[in-house]
PDB file of C-alpha atoms in Angstrom:
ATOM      1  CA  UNK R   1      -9.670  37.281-107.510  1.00 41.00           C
ATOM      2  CA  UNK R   2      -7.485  34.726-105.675  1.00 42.00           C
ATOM      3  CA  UNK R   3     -10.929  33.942-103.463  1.00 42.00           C
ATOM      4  CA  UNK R   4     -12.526  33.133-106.676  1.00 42.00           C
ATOM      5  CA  UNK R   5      -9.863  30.986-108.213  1.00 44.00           C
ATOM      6  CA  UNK R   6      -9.310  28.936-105.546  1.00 45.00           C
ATOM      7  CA  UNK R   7     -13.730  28.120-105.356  1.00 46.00           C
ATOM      8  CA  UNK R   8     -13.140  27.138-108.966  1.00 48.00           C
ATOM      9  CA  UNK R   9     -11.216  24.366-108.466  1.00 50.00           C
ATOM     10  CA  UNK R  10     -13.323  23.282-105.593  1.00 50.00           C
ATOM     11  CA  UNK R  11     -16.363  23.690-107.834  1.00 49.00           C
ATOM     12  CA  UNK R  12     -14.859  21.275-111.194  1.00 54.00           C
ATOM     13  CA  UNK R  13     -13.928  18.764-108.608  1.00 55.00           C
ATOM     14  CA  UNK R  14     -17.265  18.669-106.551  1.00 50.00           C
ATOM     15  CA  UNK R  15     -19.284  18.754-109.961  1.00 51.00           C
ATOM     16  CA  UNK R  16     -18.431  14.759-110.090  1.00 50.00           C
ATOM     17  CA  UNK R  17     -20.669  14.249-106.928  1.00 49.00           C
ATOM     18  CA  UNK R  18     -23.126  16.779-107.494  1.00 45.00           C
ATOM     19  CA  UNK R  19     -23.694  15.983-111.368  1.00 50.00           C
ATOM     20  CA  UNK R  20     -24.700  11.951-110.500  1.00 49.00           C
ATOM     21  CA  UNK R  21     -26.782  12.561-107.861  1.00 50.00           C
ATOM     22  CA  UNK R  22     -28.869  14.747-108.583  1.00 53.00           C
ATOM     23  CA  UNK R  23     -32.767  14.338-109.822  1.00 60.00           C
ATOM     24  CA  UNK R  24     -33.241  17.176-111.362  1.00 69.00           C
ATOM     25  CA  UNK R  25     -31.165  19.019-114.245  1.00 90.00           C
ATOM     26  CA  UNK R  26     -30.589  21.787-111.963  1.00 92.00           C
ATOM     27  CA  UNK R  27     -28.919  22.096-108.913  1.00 91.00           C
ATOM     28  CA  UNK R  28     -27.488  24.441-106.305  1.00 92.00           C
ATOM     29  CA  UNK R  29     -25.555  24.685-103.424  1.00 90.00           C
ATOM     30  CA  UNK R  30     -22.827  26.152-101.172  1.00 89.00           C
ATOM     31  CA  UNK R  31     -20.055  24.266 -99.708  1.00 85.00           C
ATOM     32  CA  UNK R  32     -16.504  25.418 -97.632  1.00 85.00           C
ATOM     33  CA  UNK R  33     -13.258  24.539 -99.961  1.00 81.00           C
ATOM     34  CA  UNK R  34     -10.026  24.197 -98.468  1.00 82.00           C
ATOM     35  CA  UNK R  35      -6.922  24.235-101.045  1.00 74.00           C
ATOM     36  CA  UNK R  36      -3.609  24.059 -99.917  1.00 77.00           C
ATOM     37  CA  UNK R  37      -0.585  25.659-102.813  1.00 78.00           C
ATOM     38  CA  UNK R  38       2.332  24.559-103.588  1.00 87.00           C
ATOM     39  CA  UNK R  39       3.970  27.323-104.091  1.00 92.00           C
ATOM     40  CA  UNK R  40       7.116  28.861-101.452  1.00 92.00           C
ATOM     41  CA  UNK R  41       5.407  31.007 -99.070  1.00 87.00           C
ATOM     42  CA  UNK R  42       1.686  30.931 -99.536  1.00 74.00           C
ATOM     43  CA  UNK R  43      -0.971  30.526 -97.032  1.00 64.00           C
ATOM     44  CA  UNK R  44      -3.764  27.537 -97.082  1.00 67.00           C
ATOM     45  CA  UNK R  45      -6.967  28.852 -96.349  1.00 68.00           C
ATOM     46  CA  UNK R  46     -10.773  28.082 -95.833  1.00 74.00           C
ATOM     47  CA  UNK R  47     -13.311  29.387 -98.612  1.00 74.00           C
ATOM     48  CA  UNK R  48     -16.999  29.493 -98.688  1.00 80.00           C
ATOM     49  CA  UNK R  49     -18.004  28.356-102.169  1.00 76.00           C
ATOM     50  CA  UNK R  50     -21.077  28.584-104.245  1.00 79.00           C
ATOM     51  CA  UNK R  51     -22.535  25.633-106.381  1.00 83.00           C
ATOM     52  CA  UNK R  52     -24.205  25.846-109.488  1.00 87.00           C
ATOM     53  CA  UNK R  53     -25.157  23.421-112.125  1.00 89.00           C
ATOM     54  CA  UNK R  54     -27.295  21.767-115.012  1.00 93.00           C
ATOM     55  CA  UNK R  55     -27.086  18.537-116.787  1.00 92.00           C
ATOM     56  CA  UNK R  56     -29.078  17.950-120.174  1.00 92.00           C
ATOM     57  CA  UNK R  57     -28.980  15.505-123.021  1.00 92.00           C
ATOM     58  CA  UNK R  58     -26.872  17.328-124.995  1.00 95.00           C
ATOM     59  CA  UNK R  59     -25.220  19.873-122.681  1.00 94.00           C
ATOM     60  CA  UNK R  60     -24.166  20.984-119.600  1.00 94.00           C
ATOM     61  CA  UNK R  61     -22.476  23.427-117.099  1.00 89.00           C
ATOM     62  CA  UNK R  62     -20.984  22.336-113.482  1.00 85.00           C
ATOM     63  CA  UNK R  63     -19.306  25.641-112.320  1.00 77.00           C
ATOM     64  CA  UNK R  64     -16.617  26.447-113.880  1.00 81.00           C
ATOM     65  CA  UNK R  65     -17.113  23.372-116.361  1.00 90.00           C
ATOM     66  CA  UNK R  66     -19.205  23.005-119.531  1.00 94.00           C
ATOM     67  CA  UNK R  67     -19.320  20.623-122.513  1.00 96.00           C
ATOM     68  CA  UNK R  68     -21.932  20.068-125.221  1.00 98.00           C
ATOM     69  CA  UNK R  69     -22.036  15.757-125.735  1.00 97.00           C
ATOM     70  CA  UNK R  70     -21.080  14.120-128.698  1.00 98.00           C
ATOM     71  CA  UNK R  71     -22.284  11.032-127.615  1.00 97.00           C
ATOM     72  CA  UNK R  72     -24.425  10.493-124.527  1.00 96.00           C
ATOM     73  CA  UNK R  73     -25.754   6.824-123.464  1.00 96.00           C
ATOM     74  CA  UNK R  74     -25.433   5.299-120.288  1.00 94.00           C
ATOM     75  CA  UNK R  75     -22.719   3.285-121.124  1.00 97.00           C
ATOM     76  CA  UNK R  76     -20.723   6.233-122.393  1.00 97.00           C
ATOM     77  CA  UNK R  77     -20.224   9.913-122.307  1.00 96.00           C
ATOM     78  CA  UNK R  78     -18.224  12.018-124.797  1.00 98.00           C
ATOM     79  CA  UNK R  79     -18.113  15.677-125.109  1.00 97.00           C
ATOM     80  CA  UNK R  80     -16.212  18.852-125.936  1.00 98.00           C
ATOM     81  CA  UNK R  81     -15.736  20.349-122.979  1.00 97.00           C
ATOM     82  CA  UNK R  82     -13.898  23.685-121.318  1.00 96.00           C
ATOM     83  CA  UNK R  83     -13.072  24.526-118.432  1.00 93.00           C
ATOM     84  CA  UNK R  84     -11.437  27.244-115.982  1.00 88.00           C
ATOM     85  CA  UNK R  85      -8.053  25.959-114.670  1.00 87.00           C
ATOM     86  CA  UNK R  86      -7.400  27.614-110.970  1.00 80.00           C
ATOM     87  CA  UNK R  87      -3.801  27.422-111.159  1.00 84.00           C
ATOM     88  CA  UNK R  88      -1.900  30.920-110.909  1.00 87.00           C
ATOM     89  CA  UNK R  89       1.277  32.583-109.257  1.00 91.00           C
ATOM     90  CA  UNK R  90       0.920  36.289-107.816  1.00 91.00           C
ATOM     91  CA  UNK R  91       4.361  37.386-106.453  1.00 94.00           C
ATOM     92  CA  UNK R  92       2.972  39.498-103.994  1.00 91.00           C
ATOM     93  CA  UNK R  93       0.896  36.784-102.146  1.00 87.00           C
ATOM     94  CA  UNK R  94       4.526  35.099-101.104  1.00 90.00           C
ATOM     95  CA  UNK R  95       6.096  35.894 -97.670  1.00 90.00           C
ATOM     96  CA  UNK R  96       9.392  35.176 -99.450  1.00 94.00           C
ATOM     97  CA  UNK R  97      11.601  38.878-101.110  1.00 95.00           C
ATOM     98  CA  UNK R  98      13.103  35.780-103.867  1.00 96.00           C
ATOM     99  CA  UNK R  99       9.199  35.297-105.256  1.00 97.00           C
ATOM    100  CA  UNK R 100       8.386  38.721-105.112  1.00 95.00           C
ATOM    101  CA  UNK R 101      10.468  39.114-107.423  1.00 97.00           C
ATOM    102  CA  UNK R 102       9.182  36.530-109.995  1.00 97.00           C
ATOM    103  CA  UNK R 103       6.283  36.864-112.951  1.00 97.00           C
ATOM    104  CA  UNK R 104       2.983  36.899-112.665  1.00 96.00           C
ATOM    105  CA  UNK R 105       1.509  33.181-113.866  1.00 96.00           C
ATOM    106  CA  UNK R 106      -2.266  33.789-115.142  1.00 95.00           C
ATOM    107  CA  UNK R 107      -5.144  31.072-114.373  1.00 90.00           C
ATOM    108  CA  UNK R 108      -6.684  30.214-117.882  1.00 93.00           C
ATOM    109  CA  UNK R 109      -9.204  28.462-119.655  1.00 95.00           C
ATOM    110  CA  UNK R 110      -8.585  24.758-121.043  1.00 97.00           C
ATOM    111  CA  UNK R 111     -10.897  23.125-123.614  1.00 98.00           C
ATOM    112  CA  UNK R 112     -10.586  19.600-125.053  1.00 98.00           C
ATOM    113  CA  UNK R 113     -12.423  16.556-124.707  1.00 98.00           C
ATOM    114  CA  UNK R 114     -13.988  14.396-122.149  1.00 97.00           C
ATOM    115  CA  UNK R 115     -14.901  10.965-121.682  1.00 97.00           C
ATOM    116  CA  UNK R 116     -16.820   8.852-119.040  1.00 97.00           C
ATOM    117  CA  UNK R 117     -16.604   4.551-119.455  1.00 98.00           C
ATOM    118  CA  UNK R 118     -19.049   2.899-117.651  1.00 97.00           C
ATOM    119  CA  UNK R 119     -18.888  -0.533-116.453  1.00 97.00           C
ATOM    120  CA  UNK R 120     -19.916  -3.577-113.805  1.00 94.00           C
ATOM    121  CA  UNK R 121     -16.756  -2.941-111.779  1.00 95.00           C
ATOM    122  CA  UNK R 122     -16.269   1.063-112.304  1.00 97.00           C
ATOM    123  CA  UNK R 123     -15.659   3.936-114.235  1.00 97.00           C
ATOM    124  CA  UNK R 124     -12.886   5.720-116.165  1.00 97.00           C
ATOM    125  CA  UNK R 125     -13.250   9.190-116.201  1.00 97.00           C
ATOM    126  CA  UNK R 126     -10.583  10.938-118.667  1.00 97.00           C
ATOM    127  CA  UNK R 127      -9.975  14.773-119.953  1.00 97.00           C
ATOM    128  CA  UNK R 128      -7.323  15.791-122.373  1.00 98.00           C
ATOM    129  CA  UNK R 129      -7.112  19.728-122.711  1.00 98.00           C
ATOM    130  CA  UNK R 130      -5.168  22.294-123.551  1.00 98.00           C
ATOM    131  CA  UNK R 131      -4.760  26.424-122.587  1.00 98.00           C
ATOM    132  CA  UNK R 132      -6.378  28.726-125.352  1.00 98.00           C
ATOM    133  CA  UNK R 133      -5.926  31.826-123.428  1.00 97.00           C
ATOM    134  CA  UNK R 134      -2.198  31.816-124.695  1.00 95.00           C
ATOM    135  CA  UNK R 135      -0.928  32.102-121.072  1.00 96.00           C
ATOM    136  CA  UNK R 136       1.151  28.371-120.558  1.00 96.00           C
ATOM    137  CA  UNK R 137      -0.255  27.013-124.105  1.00 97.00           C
ATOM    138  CA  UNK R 138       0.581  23.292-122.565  1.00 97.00           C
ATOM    139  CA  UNK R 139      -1.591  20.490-122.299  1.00 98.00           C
ATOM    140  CA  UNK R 140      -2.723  18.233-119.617  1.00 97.00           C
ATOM    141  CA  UNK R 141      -4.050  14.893-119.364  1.00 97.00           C
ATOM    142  CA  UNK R 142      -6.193  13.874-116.492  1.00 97.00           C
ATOM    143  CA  UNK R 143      -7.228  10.345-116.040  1.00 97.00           C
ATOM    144  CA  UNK R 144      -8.702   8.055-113.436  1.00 97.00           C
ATOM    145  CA  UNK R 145     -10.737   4.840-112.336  1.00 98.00           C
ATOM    146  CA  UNK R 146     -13.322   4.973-110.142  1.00 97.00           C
ATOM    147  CA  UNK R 147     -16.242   2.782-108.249  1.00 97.00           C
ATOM    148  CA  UNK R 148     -19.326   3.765-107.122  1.00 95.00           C
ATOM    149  CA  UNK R 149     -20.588   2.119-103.836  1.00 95.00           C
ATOM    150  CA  UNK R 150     -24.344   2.240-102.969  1.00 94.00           C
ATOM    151  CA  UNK R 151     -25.638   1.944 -99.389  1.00 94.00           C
ATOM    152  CA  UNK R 152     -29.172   2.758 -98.894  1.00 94.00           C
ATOM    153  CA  UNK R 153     -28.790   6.772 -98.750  1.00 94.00           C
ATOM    154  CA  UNK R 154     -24.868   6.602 -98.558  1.00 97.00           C
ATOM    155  CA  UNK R 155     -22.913   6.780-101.773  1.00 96.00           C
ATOM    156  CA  UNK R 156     -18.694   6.515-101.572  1.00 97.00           C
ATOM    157  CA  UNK R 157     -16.737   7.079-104.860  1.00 96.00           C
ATOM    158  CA  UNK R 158     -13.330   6.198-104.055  1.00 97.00           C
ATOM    159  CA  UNK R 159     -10.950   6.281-107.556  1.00 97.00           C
ATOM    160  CA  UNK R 160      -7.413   6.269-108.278  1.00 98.00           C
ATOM    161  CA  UNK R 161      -5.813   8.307-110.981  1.00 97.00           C
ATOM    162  CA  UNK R 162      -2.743  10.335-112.777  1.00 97.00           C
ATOM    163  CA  UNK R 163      -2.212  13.687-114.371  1.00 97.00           C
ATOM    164  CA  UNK R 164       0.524  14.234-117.242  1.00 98.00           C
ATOM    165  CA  UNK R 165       0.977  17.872-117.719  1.00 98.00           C
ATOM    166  CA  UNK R 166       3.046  19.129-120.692  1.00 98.00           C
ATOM    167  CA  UNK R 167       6.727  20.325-120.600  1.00 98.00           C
ATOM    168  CA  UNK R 168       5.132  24.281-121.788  1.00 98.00           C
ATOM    169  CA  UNK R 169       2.255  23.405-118.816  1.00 97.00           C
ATOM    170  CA  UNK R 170       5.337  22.506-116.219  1.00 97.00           C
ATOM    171  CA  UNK R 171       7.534  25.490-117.449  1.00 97.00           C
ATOM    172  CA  UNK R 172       5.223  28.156-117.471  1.00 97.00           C
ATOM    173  CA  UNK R 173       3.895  27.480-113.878  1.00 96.00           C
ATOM    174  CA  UNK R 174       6.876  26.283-112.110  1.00 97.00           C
ATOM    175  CA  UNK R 175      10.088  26.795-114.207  1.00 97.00           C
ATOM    176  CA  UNK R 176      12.084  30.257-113.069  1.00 98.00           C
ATOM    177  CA  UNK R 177      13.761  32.037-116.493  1.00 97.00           C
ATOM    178  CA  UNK R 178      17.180  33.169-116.413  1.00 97.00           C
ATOM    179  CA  UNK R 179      15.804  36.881-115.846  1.00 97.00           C
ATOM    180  CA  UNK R 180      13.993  35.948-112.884  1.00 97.00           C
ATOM    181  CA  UNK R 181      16.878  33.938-111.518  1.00 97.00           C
ATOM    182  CA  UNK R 182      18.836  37.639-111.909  1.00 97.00           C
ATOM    183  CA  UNK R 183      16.196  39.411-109.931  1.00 96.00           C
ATOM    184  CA  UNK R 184      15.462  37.039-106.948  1.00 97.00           C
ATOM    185  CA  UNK R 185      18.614  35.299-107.244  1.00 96.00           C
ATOM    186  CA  UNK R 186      16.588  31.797-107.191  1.00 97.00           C
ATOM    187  CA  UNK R 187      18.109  29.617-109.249  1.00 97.00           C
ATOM    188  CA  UNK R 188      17.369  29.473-113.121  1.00 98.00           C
ATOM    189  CA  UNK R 189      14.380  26.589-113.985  1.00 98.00           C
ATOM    190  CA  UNK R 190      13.324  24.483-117.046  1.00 97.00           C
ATOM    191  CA  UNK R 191      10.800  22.315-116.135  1.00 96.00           C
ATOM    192  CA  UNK R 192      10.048  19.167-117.889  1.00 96.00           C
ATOM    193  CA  UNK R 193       6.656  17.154-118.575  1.00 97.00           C
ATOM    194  CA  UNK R 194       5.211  15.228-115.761  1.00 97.00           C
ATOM    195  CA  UNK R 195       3.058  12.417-114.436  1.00 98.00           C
ATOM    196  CA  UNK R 196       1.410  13.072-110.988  1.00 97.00           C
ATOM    197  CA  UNK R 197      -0.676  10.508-109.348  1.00 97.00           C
ATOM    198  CA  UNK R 198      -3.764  11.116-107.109  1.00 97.00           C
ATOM    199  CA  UNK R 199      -5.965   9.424-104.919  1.00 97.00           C
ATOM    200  CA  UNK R 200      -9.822  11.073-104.023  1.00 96.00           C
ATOM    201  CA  UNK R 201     -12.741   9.887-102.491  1.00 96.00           C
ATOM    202  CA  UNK R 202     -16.205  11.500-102.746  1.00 95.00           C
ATOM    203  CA  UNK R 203     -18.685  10.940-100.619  1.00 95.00           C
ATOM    204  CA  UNK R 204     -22.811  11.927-100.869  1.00 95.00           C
ATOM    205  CA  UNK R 205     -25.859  10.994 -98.538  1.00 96.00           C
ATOM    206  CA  UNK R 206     -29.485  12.105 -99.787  1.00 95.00           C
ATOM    207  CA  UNK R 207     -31.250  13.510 -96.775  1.00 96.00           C
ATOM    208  CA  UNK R 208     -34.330  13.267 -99.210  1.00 94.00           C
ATOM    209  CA  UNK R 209     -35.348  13.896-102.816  1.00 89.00           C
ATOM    210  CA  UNK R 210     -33.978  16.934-103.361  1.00 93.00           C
ATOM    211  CA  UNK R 211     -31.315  17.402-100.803  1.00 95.00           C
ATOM    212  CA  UNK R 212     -28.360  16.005-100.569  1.00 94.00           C
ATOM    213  CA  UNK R 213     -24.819  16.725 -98.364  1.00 95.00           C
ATOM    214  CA  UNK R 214     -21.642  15.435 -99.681  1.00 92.00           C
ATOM    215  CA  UNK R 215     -17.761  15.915 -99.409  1.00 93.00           C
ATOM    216  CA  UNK R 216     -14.841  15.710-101.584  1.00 91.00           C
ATOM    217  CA  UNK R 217     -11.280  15.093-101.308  1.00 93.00           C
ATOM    218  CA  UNK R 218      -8.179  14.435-103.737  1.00 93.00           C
ATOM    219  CA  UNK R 219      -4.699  13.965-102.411  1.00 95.00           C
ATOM    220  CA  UNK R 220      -2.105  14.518-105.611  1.00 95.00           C
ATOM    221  CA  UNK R 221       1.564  13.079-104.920  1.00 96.00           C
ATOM    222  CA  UNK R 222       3.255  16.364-107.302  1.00 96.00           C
ATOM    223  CA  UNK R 223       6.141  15.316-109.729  1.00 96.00           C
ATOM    224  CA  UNK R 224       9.826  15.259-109.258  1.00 96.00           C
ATOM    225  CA  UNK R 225       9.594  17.892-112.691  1.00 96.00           C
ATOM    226  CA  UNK R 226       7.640  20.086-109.943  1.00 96.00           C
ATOM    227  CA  UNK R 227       8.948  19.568-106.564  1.00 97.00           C
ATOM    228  CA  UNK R 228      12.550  20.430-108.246  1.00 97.00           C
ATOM    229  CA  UNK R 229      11.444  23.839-108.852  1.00 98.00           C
ATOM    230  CA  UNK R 230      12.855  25.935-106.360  1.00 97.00           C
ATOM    231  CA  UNK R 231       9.243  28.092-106.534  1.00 97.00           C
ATOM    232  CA  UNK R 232       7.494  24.879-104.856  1.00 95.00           C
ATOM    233  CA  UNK R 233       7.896  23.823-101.366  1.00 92.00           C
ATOM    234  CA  UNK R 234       5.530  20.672-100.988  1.00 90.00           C
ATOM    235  CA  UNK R 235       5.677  17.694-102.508  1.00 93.00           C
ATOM    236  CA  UNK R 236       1.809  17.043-102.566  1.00 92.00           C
ATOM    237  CA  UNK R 237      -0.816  19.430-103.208  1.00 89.00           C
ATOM    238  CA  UNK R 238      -5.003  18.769-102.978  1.00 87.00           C
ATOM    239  CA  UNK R 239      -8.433  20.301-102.362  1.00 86.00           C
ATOM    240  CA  UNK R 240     -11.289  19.317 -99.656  1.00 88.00           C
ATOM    241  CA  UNK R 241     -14.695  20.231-100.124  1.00 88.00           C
ATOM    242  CA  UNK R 242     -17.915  19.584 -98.194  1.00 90.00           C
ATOM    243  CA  UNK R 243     -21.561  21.042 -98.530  1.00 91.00           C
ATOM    244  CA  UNK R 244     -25.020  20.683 -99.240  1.00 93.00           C
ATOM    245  CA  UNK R 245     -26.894  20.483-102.842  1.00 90.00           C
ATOM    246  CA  UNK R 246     -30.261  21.042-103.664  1.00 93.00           C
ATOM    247  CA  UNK R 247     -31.573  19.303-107.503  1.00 91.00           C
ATOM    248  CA  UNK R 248     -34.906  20.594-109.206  1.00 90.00           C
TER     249      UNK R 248
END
């Protein structure tokens, strides 16, 4: 299960270069994901990971990501939307006795809504969600602008952004309660809300019609509210993706 939760982060990020540039509503692909976690103890490692998607006028499905539009021109896109958040915690994955000793923190599914702004000079790209698994019940907020550069084949999508996560989000992940602090003798955590800023660059050439290989990668500077939490051990935290796609 950690294989597969890892691919799905992999999978939501890439769907913002596969979705655009592809000319059919289908597409498929596979890809290698690399995601490094912040938490004390684990390993980064390399993962194969599977690509699947379909974009319609009203609805669609990238991964681990769907949404059915409530509005849907080109200068605009609006939708519910739901997702699978990749984030989790399983004590026995640490190389560290003081995490072993902590709770289990469950991956969940966020819903909420989504919206795409497009202009001349860019696009803002926004998603405000919340758990409904009952697992963190917090809330995050993930916004960015981005530009779309054209070059024959060659697209680059370089874009700037921020995530706030909630004070329940930042707790239940990261924050250590005083009965874990008792068993692993960590000290005791409350975490606050957040504001984490990212930088991420896609990149996509079309080798013809149909086929196109493209990479991904986001670089997320983590909050003080997170790097204080004696569970976490990096300051920054990210995902890298490259593969192929294939639209019908």
């Amino acid at each position: 299960m950690t294989k597969f939760k890892l691919l799905a982060l992999g999978v939501l990020l890439a769907s913002s270069v596969t979705a655009v540039h592809a000319e059919g509503p289908w597409s498929v692909g596979a890809g290698a994901l690399v995601s490094p976690n912040p938490y004390k103890g684990d390993q980064n490692r390399v993962y194969p990971a599977p690509l699947l998607g379909y974009e319609g006028d009203n609805f669609y499905f990238r991964g681990f990501n769907a949404g059915y539009y409530l509005w849907n021109d080109e200068a605009d896109k609006f939708s519910v939307t739901a997702y699978y958040s990749p984030l989790h915690f399983r004590p026995k994955d640490s190389n560290y006795d003081s995490m072993r000793a902590l709770d289990y923190r469950h991956s969940t599914v966020m819903a909420g809504l989504s919206w795409v702004h497009n202009t001349d000079y860019g696009f803002l790209r926004t998603v405000l969600a919340g758990d409904i698994l009952d697992n963190s019940n917090g809330i995050t907020w993930d916004t960015a602008w981005l530009y779309r550069y054209n070059v024959d084949s060659l697209t680059l999508t370089p874009g700037v952004g921020v995530v706030w996560d909630s004070k329940k989000q930042n707790d239940y992940y990261y924050g250590v309660s005083g009965k874990e602090a008792n068993r692993s003798g960590l000290n005791e955590y409350d975490a606050g809300n957040s504001w984490s800023p990212y930088v991420e660059l896609s990149v996509n050439y079309k080798l013809n019609a149909d086929w196109n290989v493209f990479g991904m990668g986001r670089y997320m500077r983590l909050s003080k509210e997170v790097t204080d939490s004696p569970m976490v051990d990096s300051n920054w935290t990210g995902v890298l993706l490259t593969g192929v796609n294939y639209s019908f």
